[in-house]
GROMACS .gro file of C-alpha atoms in nm:
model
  181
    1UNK     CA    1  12.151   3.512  16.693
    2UNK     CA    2  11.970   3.438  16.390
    3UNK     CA    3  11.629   3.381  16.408
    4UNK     CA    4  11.395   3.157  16.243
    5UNK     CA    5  11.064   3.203  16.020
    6UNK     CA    6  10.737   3.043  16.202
    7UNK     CA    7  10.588   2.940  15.853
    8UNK     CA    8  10.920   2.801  15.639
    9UNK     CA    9  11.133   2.774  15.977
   10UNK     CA   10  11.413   2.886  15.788
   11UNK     CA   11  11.677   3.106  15.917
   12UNK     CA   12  11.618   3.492  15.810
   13UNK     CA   13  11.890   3.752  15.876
   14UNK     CA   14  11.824   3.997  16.200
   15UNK     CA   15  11.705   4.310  16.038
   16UNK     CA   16  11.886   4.591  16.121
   17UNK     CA   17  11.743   4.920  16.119
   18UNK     CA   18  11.850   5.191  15.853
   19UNK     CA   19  12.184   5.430  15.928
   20UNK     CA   20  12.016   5.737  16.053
   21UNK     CA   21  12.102   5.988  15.752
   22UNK     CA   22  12.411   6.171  15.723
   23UNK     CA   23  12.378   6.586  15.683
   24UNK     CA   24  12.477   6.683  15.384
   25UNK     CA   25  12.809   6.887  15.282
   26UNK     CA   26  12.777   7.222  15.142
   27UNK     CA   27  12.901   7.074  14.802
   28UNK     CA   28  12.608   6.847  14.820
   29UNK     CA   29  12.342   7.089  14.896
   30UNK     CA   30  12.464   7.367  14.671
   31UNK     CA   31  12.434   7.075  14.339
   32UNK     CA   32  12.088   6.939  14.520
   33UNK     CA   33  11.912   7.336  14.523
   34UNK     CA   34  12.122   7.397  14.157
   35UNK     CA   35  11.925   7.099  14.015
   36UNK     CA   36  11.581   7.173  14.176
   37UNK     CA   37  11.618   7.565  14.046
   38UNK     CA   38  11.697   7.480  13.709
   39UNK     CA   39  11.412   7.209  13.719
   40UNK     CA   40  11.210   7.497  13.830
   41UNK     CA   41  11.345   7.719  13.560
   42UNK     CA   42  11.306   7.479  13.279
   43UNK     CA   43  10.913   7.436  13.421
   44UNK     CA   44  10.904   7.792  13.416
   45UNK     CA   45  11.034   7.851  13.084
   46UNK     CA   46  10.791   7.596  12.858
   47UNK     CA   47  10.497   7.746  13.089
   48UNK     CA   48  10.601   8.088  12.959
   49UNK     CA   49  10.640   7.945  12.605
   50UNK     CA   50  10.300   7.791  12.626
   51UNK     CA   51  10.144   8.133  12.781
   52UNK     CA   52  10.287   8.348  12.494
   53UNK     CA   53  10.238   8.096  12.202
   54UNK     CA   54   9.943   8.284  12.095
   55UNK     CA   55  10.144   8.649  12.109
   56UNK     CA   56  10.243   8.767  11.770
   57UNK     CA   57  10.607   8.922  11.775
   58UNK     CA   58  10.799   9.088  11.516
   59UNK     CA   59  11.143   8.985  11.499
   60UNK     CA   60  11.409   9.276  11.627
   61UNK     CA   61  11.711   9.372  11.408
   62UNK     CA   62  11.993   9.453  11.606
   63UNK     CA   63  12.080   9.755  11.383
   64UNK     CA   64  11.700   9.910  11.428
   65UNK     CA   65  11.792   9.964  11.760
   66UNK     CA   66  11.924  10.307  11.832
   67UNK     CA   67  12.183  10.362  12.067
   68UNK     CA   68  12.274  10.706  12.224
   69UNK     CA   69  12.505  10.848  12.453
   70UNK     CA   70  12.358  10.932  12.836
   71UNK     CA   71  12.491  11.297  12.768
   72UNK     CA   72  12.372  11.453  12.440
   73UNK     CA   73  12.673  11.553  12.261
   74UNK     CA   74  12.688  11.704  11.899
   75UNK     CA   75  12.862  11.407  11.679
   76UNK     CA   76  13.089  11.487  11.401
   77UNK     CA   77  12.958  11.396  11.028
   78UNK     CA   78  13.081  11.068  10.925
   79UNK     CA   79  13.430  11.076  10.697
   80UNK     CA   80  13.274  11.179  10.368
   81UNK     CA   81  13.308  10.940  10.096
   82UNK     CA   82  13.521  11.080   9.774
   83UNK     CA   83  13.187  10.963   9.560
   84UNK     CA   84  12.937  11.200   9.490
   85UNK     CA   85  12.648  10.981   9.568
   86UNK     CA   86  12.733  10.817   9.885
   87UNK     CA   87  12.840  11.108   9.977
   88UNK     CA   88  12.553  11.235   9.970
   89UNK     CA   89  12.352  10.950  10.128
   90UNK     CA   90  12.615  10.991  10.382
   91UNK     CA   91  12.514  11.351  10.487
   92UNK     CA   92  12.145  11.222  10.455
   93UNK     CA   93  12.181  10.970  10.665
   94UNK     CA   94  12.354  11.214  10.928
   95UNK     CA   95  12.124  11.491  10.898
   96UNK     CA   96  11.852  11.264  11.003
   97UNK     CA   97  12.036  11.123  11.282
   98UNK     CA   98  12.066  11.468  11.412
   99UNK     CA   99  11.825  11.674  11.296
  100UNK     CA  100  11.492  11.428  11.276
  101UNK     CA  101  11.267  11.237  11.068
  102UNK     CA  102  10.937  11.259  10.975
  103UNK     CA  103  10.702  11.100  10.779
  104UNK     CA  104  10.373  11.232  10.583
  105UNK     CA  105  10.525  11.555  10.472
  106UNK     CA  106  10.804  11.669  10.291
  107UNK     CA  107  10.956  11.885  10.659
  108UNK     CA  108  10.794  11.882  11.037
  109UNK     CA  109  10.734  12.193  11.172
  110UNK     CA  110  11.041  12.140  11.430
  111UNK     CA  111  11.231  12.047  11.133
  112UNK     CA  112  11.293  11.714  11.140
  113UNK     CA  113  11.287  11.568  10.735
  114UNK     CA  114  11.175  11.268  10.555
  115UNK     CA  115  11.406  11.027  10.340
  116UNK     CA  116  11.352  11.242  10.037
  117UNK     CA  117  11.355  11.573  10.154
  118UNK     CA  118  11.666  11.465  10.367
  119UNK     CA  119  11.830  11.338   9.978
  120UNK     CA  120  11.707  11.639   9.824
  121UNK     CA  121  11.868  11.908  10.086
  122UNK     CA  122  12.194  11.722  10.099
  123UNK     CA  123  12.202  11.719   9.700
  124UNK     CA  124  12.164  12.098   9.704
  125UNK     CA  125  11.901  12.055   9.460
  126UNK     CA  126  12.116  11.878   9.187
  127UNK     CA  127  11.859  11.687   9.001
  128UNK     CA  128  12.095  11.436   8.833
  129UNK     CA  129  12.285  11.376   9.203
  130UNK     CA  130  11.946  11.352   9.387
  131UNK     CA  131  11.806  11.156   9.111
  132UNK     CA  132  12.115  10.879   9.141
  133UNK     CA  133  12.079  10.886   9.481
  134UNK     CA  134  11.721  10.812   9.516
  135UNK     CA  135  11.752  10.506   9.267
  136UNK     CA  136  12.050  10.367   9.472
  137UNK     CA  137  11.817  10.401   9.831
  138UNK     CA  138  11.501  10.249   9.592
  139UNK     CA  139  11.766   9.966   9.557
  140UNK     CA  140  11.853   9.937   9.865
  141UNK     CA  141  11.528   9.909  10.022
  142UNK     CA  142  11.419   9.649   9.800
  143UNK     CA  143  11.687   9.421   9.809
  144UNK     CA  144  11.559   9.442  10.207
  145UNK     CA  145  11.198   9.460  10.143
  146UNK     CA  146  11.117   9.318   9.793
  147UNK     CA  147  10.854   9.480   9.548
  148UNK     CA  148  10.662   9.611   9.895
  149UNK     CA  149  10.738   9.952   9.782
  150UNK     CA  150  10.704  10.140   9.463
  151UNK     CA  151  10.902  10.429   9.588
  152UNK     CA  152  11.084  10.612   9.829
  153UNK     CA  153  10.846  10.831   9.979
  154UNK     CA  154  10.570  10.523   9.977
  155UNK     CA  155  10.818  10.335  10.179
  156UNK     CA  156  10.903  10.635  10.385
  157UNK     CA  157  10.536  10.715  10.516
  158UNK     CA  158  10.500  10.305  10.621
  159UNK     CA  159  10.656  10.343  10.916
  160UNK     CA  160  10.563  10.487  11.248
  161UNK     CA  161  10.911  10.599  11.336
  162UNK     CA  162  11.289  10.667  11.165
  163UNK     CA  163  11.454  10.346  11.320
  164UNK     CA  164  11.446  10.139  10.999
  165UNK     CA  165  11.440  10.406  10.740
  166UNK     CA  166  11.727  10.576  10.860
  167UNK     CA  167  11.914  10.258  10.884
  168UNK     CA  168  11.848  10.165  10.524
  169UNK     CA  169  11.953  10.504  10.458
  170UNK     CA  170  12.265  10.419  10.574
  171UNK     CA  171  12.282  10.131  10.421
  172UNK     CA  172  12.208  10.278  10.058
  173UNK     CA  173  12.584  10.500  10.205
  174UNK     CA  174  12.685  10.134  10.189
  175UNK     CA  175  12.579  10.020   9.885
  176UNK     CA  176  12.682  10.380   9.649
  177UNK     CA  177  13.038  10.388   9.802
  178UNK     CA  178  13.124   9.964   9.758
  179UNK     CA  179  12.997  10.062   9.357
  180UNK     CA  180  13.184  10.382   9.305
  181UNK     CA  181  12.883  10.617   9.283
   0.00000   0.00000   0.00000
């Protein structure tokens, strides 16, 4: 029966008290906890962004980082190249892959050789070869680096470990074979 309101005596609906609430399906929680964790993760995220703002961070190149087989196993020289100077950028770049680089000095006492003296052994001292060579890796580096360096060995001793020269070096393998030289 309807019932009436004391001030307006008009007739007002019975009011009916709310469906208790239905339990959810396990399709309807699983979407419900998915959006409150990526809520959460999105929260987490610009707080992290917001934390680190201040950090400065070099950018990573995929090729710096060096990749090497659980069990040590003695690799096989690349194919050679039929052109003198990548070819010999190509054994360069393999002897320092496997043998070592250093920086500072010419060889390390364990062996291990810097950019030049890595050129220089592979060109069994052919001054014209080592010469060619050592122009093409000058090139190479500064089409990377700019004007930064004014040579080989300056470029060489910048850098705390063999990741980036060594891939340049490779690089420079590239760049001699693609021209012929």
């Amino acid at each position: 029966m309807p019932q009436t309101h004391p001030a307006t005596g008009q007739a007002t609906p019975a009011t009916v008290p709310p469906a208790p609430p239905t339990a959810l399906s396990l399709e309807e929680r699983l979407v419900l906890t998915n959006t409150e964790m990526t809520t959460r993760l999105d929260e987490a995220s610009v707080a992290y962004e917001v934390n680190t703002a201040h950090i400065e961070t070099e950018p990573v190149t995929l090729a710096d980082v060096v990749t090497v087989p659980l069990t040590p196993t003695l690799q096989p020289p690349p194919q050679p190249s039929s052109t003198p100077v990548a070819a010999v950028l190509q054994r360069a770049h393999h002897r320092l892959l496997t043998g070592g680089w250093c920086a500072g000095t010419f060889q390390s006492e364990d062996g291990a050789l810097c950019l030049f003296g890595a050129i220089r052994t592979e060109s069994h001292r052919d001054f014209a070869l080592e010469m060619s060579a050592m122009a093409v890796l000058l090139e190479a580096i500064r089409r990377q680096f700019g004007d930064r360096f004014e040579s080989v060995p300056s470029f060489n001793d910048a850098h705390q470990d063999g990741r980036v020269p060594i891939r340049i070096l490779g690089q420079a393998a590239d760049l001699a074979h693609a021209r012929g030289l």
